[in-house]
Tab-separated table of C-alpha atoms in Angstrom:
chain	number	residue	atom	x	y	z
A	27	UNK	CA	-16.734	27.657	-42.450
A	28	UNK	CA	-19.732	28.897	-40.093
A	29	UNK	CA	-21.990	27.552	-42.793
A	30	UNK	CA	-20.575	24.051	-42.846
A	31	UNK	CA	-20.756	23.803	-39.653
A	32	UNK	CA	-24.422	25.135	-39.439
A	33	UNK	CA	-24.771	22.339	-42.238
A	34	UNK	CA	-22.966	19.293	-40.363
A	35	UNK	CA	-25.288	19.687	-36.850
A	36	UNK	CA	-27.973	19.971	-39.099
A	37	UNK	CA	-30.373	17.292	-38.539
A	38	UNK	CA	-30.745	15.643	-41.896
A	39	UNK	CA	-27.270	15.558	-42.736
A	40	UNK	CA	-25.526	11.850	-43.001
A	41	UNK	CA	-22.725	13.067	-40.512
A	42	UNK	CA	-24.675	14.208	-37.950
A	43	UNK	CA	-25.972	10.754	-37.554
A	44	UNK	CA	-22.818	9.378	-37.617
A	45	UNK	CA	-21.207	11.902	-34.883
A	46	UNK	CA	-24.072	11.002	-32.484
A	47	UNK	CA	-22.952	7.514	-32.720
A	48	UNK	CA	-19.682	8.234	-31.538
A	49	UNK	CA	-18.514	8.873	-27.941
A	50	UNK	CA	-15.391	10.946	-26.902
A	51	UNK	CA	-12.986	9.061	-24.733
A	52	UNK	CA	-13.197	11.132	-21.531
A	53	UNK	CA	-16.521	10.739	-20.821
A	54	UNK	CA	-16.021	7.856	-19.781
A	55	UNK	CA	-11.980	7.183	-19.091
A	56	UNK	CA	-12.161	10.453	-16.608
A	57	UNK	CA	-14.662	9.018	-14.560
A	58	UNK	CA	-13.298	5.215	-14.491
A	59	UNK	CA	-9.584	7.183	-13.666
A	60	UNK	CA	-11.226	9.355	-10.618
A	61	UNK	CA	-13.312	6.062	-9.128
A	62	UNK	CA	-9.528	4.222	-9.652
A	63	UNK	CA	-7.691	7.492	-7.958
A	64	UNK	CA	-9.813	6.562	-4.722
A	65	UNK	CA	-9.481	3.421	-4.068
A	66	UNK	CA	-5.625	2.589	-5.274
A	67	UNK	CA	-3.745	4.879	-3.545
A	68	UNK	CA	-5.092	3.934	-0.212
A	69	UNK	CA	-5.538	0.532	-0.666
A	70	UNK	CA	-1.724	0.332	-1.859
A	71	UNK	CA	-0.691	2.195	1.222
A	72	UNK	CA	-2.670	-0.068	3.525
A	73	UNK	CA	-1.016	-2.717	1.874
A	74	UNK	CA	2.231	-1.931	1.655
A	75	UNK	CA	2.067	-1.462	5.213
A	76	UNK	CA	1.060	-4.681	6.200
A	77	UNK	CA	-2.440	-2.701	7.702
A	78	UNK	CA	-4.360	-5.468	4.645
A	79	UNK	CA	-4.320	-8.197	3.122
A	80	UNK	CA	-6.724	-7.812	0.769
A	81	UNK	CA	-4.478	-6.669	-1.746
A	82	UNK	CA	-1.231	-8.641	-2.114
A	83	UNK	CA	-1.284	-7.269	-5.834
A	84	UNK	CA	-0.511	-3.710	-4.278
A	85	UNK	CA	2.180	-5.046	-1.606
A	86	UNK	CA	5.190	-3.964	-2.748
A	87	UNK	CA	6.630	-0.656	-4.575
A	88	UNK	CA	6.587	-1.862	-8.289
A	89	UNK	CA	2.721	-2.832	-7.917
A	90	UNK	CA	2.156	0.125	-6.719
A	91	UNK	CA	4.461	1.770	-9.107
A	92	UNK	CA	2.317	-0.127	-11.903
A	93	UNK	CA	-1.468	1.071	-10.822
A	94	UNK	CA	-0.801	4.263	-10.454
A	95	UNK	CA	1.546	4.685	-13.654
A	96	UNK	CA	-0.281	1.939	-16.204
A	97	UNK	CA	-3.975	2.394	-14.531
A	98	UNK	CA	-4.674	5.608	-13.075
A	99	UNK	CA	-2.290	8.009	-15.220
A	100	UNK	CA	-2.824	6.452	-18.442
A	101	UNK	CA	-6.436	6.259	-17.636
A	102	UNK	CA	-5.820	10.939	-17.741
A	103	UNK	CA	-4.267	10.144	-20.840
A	104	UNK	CA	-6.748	8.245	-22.607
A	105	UNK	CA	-9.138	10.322	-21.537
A	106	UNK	CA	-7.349	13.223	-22.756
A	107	UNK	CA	-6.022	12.295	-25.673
A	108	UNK	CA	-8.731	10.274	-27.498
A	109	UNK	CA	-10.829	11.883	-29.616
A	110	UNK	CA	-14.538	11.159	-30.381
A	111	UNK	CA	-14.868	7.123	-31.632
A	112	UNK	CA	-17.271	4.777	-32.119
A	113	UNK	CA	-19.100	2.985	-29.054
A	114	UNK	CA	-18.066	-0.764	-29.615
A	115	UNK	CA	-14.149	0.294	-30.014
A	116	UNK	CA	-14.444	2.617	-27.041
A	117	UNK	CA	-15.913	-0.022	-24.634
A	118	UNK	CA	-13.595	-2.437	-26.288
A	119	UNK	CA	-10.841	-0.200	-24.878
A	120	UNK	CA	-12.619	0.549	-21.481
A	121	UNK	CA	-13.246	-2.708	-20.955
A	122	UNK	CA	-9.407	-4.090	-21.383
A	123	UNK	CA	-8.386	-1.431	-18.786
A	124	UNK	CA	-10.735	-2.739	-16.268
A	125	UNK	CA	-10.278	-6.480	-16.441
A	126	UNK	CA	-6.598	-5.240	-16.532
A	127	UNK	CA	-7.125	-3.899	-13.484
A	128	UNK	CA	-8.768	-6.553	-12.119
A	129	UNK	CA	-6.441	-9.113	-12.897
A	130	UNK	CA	-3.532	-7.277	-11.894
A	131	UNK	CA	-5.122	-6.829	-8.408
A	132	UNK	CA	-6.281	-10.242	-8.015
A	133	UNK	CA	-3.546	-12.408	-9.768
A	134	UNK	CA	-0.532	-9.999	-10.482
A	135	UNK	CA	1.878	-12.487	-12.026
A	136	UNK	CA	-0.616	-14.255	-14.144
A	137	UNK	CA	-0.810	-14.529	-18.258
A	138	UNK	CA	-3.950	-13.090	-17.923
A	139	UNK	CA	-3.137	-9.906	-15.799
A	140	UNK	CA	-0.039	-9.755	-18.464
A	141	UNK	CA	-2.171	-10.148	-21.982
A	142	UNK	CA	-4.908	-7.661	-20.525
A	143	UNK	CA	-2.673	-4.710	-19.768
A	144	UNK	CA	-0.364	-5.349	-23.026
A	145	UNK	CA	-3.618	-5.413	-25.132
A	146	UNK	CA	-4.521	-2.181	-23.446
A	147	UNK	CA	-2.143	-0.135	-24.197
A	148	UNK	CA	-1.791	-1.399	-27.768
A	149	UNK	CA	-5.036	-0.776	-28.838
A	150	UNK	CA	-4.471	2.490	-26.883
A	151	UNK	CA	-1.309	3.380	-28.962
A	152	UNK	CA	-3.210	2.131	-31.925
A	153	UNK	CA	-5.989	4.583	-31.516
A	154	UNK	CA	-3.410	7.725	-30.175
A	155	UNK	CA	-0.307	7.600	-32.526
A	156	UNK	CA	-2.090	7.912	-36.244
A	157	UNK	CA	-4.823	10.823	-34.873
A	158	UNK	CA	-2.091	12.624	-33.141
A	159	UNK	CA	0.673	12.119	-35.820
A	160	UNK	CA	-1.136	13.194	-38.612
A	161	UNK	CA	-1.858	16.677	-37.291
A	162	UNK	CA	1.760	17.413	-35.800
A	163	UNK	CA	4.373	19.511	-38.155
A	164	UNK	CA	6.602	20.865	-35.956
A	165	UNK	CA	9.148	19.043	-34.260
A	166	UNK	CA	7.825	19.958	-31.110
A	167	UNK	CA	4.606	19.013	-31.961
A	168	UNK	CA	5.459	15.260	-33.482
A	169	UNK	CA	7.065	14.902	-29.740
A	170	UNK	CA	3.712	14.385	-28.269
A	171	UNK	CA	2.598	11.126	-30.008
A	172	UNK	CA	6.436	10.323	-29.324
A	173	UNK	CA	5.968	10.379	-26.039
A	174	UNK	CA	2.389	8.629	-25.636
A	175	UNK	CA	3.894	5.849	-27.461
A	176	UNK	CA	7.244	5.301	-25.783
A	177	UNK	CA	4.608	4.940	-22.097
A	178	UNK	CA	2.405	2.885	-24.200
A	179	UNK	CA	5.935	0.879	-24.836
A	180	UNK	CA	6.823	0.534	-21.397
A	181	UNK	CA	3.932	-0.363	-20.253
A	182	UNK	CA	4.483	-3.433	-22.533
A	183	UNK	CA	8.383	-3.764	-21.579
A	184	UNK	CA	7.117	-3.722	-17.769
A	185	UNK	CA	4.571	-6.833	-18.259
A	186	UNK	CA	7.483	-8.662	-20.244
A	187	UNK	CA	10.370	-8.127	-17.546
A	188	UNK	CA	7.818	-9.024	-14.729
A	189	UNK	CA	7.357	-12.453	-16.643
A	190	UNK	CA	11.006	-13.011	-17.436
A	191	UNK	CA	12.335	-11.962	-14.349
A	192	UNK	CA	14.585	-8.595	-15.162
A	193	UNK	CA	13.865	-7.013	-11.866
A	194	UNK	CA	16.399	-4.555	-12.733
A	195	UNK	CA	14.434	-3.482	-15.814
A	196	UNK	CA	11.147	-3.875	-13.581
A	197	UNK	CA	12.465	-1.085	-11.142
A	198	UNK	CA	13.256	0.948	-13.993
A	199	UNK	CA	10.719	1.189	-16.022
A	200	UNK	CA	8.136	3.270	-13.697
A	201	UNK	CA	10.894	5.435	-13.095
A	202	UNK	CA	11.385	6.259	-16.726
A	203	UNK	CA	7.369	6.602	-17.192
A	204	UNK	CA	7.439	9.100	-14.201
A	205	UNK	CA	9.488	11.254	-16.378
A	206	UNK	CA	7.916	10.478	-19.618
A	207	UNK	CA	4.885	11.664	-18.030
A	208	UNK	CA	6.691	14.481	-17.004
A	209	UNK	CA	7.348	15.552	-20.180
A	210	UNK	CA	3.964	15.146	-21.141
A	211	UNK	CA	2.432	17.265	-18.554
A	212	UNK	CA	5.286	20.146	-19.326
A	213	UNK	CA	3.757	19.896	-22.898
A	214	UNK	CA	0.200	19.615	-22.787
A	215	UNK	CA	0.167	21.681	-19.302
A	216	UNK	CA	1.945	24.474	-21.023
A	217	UNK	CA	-0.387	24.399	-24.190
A	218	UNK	CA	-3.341	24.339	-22.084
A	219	UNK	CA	-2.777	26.758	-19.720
A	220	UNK	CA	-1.488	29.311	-21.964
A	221	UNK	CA	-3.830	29.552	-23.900
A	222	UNK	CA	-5.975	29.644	-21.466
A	223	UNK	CA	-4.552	32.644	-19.691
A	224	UNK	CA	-3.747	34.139	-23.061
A	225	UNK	CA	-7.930	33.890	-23.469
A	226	UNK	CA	-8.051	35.662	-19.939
A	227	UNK	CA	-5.801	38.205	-20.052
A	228	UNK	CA	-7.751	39.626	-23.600
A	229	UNK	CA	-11.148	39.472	-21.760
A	230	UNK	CA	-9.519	41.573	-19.107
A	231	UNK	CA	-8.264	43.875	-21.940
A	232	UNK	CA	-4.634	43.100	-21.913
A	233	UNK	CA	-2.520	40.901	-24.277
A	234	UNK	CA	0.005	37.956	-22.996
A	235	UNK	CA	2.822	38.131	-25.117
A	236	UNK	CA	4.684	34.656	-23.944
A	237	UNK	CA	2.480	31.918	-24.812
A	238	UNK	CA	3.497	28.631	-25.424
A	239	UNK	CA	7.296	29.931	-25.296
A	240	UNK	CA	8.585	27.729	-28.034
A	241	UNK	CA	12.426	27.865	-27.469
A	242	UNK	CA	11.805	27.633	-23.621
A	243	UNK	CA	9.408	24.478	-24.664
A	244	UNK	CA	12.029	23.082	-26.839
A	245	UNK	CA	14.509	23.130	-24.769
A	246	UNK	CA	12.090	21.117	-21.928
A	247	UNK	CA	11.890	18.777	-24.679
A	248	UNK	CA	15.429	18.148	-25.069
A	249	UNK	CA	16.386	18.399	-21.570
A	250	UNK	CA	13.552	15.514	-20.527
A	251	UNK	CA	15.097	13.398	-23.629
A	252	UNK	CA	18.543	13.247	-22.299
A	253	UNK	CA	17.210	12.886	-18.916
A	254	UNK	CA	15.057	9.899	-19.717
A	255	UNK	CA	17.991	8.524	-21.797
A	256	UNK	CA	19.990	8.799	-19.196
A	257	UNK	CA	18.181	7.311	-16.429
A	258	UNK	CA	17.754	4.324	-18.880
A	259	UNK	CA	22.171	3.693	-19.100
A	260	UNK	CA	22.719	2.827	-15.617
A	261	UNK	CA	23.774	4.066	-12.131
A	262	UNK	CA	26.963	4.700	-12.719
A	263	UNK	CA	28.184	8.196	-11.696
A	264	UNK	CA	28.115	10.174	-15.614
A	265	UNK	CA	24.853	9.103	-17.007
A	266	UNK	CA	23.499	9.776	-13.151
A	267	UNK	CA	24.973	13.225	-13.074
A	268	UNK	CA	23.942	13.750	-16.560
A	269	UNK	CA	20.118	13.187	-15.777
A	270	UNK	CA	20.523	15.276	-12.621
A	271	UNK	CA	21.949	18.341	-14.813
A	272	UNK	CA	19.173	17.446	-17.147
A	273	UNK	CA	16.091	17.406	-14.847
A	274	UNK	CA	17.050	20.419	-12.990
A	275	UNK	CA	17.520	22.488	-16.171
A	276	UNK	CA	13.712	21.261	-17.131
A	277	UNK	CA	12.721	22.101	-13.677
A	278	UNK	CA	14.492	25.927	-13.719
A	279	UNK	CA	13.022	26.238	-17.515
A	280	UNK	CA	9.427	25.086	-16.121
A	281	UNK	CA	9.929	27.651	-13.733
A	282	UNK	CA	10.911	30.311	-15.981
A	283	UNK	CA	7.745	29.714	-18.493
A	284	UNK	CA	5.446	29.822	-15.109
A	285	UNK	CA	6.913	33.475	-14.306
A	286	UNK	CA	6.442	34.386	-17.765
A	287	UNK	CA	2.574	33.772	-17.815
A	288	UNK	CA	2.165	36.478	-15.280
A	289	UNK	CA	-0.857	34.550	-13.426
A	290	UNK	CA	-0.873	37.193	-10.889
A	291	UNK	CA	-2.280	39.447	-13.053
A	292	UNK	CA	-5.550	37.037	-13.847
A	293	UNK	CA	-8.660	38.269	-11.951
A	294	UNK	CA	-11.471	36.285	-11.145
A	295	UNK	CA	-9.882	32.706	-12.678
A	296	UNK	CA	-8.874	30.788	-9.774
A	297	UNK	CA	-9.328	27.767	-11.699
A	298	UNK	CA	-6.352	28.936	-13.798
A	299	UNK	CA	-4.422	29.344	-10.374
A	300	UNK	CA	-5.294	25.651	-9.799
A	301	UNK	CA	-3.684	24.654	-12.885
A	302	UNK	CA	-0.780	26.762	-12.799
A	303	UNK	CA	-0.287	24.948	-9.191
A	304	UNK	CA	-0.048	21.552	-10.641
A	305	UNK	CA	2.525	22.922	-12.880
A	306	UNK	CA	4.208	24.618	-9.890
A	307	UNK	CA	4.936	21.209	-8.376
A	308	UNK	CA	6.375	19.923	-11.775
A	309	UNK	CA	8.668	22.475	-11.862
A	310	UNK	CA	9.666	21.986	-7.961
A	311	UNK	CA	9.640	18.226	-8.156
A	312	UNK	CA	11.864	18.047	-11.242
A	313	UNK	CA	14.651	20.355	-9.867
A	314	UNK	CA	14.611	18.293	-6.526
A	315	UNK	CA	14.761	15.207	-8.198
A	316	UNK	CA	17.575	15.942	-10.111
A	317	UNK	CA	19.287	17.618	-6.912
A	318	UNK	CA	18.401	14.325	-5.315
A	319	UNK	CA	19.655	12.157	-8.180
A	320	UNK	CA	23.316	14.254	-7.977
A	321	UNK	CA	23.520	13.761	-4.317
A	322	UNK	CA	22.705	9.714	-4.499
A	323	UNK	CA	19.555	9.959	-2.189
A	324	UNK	CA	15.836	11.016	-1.520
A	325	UNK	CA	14.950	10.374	-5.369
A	326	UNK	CA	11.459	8.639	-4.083
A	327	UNK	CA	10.859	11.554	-1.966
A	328	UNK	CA	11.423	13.893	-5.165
A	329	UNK	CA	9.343	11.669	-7.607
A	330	UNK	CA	6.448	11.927	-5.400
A	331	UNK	CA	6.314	15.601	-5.522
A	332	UNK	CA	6.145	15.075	-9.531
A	333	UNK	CA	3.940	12.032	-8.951
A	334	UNK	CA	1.537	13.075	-6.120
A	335	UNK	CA	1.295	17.208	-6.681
A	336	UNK	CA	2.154	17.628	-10.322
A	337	UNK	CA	0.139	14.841	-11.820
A	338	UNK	CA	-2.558	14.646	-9.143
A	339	UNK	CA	-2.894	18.595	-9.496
A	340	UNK	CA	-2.807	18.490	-13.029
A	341	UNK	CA	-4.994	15.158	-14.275
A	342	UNK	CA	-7.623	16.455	-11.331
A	343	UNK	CA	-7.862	19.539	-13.093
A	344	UNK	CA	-7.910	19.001	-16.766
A	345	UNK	CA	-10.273	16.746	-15.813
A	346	UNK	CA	-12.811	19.249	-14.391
A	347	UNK	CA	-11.937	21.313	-16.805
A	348	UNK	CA	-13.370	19.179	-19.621
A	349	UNK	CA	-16.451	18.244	-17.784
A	350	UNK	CA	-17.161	22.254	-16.987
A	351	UNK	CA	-16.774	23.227	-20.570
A	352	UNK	CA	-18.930	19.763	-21.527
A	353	UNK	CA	-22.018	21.031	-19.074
A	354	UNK	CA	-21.583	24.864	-20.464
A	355	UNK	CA	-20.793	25.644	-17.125
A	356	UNK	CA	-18.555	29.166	-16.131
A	357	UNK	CA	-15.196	27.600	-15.616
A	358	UNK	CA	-14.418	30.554	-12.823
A	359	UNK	CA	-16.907	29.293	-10.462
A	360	UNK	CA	-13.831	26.648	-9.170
A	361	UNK	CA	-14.748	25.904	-5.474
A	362	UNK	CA	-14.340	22.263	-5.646
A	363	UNK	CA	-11.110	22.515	-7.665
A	364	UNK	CA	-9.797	24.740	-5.368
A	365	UNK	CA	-10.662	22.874	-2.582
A	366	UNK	CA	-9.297	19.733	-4.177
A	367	UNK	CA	-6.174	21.593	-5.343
A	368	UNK	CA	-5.588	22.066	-1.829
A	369	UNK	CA	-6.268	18.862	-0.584
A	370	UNK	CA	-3.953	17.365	-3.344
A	371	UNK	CA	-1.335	19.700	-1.710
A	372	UNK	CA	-1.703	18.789	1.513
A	373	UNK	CA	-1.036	15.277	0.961
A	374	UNK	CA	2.252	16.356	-0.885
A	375	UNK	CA	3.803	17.542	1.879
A	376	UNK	CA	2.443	14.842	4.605
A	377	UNK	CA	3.949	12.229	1.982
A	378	UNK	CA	7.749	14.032	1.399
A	379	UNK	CA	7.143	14.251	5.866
A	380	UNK	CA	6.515	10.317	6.059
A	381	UNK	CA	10.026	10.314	6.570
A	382	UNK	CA	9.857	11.517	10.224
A	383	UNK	CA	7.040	8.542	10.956
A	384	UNK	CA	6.204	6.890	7.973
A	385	UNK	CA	3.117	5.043	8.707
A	386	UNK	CA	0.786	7.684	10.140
A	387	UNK	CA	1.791	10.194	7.865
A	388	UNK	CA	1.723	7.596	4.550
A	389	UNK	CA	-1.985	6.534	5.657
A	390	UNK	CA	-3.020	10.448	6.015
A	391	UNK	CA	-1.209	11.237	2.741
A	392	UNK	CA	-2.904	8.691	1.318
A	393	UNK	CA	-6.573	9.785	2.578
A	394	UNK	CA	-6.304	13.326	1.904
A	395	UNK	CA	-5.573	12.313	-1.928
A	396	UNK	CA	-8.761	9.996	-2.184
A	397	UNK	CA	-10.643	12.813	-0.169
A	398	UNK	CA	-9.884	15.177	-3.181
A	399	UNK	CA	-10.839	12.898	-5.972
A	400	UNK	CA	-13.792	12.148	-4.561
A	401	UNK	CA	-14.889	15.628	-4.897
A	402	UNK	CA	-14.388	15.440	-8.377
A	403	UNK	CA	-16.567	12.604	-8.528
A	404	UNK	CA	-19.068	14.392	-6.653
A	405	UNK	CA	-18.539	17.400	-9.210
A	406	UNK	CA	-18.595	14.863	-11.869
A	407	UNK	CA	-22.211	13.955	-10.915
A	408	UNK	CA	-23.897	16.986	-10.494
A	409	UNK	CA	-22.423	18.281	-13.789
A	410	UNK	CA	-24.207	15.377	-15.350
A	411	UNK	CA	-27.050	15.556	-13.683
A	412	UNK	CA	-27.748	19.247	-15.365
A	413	UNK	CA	-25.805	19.429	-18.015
A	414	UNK	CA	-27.559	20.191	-21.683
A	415	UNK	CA	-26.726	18.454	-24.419
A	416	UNK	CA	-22.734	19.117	-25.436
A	417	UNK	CA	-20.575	18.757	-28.441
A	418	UNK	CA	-18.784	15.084	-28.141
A	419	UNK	CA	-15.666	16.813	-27.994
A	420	UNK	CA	-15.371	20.363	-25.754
A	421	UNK	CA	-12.670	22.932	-26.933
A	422	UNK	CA	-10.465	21.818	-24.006
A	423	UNK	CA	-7.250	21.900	-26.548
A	424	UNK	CA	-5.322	24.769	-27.825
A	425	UNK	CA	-5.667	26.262	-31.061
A	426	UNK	CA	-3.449	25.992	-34.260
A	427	UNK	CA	-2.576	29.411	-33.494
A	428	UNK	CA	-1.512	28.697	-30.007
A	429	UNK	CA	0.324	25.918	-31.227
A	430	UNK	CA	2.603	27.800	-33.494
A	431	UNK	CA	3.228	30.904	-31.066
């Protein structure tokens, strides 16, 4: 295996030719995602409060619903999820995000702004579904691609009911991609960061038995199933009780795996910490959204938690994560993730306080989660700027064996 390797980076042979012609998809979705991050959340905020016109596109809670969902997030998952590809398809696919963006900001409700963000995340689910799906064989596995495909769907299904008029199905919709992406981040989160940590604690000598925790992951699969089914029947008291049981039970089994890591026993890996606090909101904002669901208010104050810490925390850090290991750079040397990690919780709880005054506190909220991406950006940079020449794709996923502990 070391040999064929050895032979493939080789300079003469045919395929390294063709791998140096190909790009991997976060080197340039992460970047386009963290610019996005900056500028949408604010600008929405300013918006919605009437503090702007600039952006009538942003106005209202289902625009905003839709940039941060169908730009920024699936942006992270792009990023993520695509492997190395050839140039021309990857700006293809870069290129139908942005002039989705741009027509959704600058004509919302036209055909255009509509045809750009379906293409998008077709050729996105194009691209995801067959690489993922041919390397899953456990159930638990084959729900990843699952998942990536039902957002892709709704993303569709959104741009349809905008254009027909369900504004039923239009309010919907985000909500049911806040939990698919939920489920995602209780999936790929938990891969990541145990092995991870699993790699940590046998450099410090000791051994982490729980790992990926596959009953306790199951069962987060099934509970986020009948929790997004659920949500999907209607308001009526059983299927809303029925998603609240559901989402707290993923919340308290989130929980459970968390404690199970032991990530107070890590030493000198705060960048681990920083993950493990993105999935520390999940688990939080899942169990108070399904508290919140049961008692018949403060669900948007409970989906920001999951919205704002879990998958600001989380995309933030994955994404420096991936950049450090591109550049060759000690991961444990985390000051701007930490910093940003903090920042990213600080505008989680001046966003579930916006209650008390909403505008200040919205604005601020609002600020404080720009301020944090543009550190990444900043870190972005300077890893660039000295990073040596990297493999197109950097170990940032778990292992087969990781997969099937």
């Amino acid at each position: 295996m070391a040999e064929t390797s050895h032979l493939l980076h080789s300079e003469g042979h045919p395929d390294s030719a063709r791998l140096r012609r190909r790009i991997a998809g976060y080197s340039i979705f992460f970047p386009l995602a963290t610019a996005y991050a900056i500028f949408v959340l604010p600008a929405s905020v300013f918006a919605i409060l009437g503090l702007t016109d600039a952006f009538p596109a942003l106005a209202s809670s289902t625009g905003h619903a839709h940039e941060m969902l169908f730009g920024f997030a699936l942006a992270v998952v792009a990023g993520n999820q695509l492997g190395p590809m050839a140039i021309p398809r990857l700006v293809l696919l870069a290129g139908l995000w942005v002039i989705a963006r741009a027509a959704f900001l600058c004509a919302p409700q036209s055909m255009t702004a509509a045809a750009a963000n379906i293409a998008f995340v077709a050729l996105l689910a194009m691209q995801l579904v067959p690489r993922l799906s041919s390397a899953a064989k456990k159930w638990r596995n084959q729900a990843l691609p699952l998942v990536l495909v039902t957002i892709c769907i709704s993303g569709i299904a959104f741009q349809l009911a905008r254009h027909a008029g369900f504004a039923g199905t239009e309010h919907a919709v985000p909500i049911m991609v806040v939990l698919l992406l939920a489920l995602l981040m209780l999936f790929m989160g938990g891969r990541i960061i145990a092995a991870t940590v699993a790699v940590q604690f046998y450099r410090q000598g000791g051994n982490l038995v729980a790992r990926v925790q596959p009953r306790i992951e199951g069962g987060l699969i099934i509970a986020m199933v009948v929790a997004i089914v659920a949500s999907l029947c209607d308001n009526r008291s059983p299927f809303a009780l029925l998603a609240a049981a559901a989402t707290i039970i993923a919340g308290a089994l989130a929980a459970v795996r968390l404690l199970r890591w032991r990530l107070w026993g890590l030493r000198g890996r705060p960048d681990l910490l920083c993950l493990a606090a993105g999935y520390a909101w999940l688990a939080i904002g899942l169990m108070l959204y399904g508290a919140a669901l049961a008692e018949g208010r403060y669900q948007l104050a409970a989906l920001h938690i999951i919205t704002v810490g879990a998958l600001g925390t989380l995309t933030l850090n994955v994404m420096a994560m991936t950049w450090t290991l591109k550049a060759r750079q000690d991961p444990s040397r985390a000051r701007v993730r930490i910093g940003a990690t903090i920042l990213i919780g600080t505008a989680v709880l001046a966003r579930e306080l916006a209650a008390l005054d909403p505008q200040p506190l919205l604005v601020i909220a609002s600020m404080i989660w720009s301020s944090a991406f543009v550190l990444l950006l900043i870190f972005f940079v300077r890893l660039h700027s000295r990073a040596p020449a990297a493999n197109p794709e950097p170990h940032c996923q778990t292992s087969s064996k990781d997969r099937s502990r």
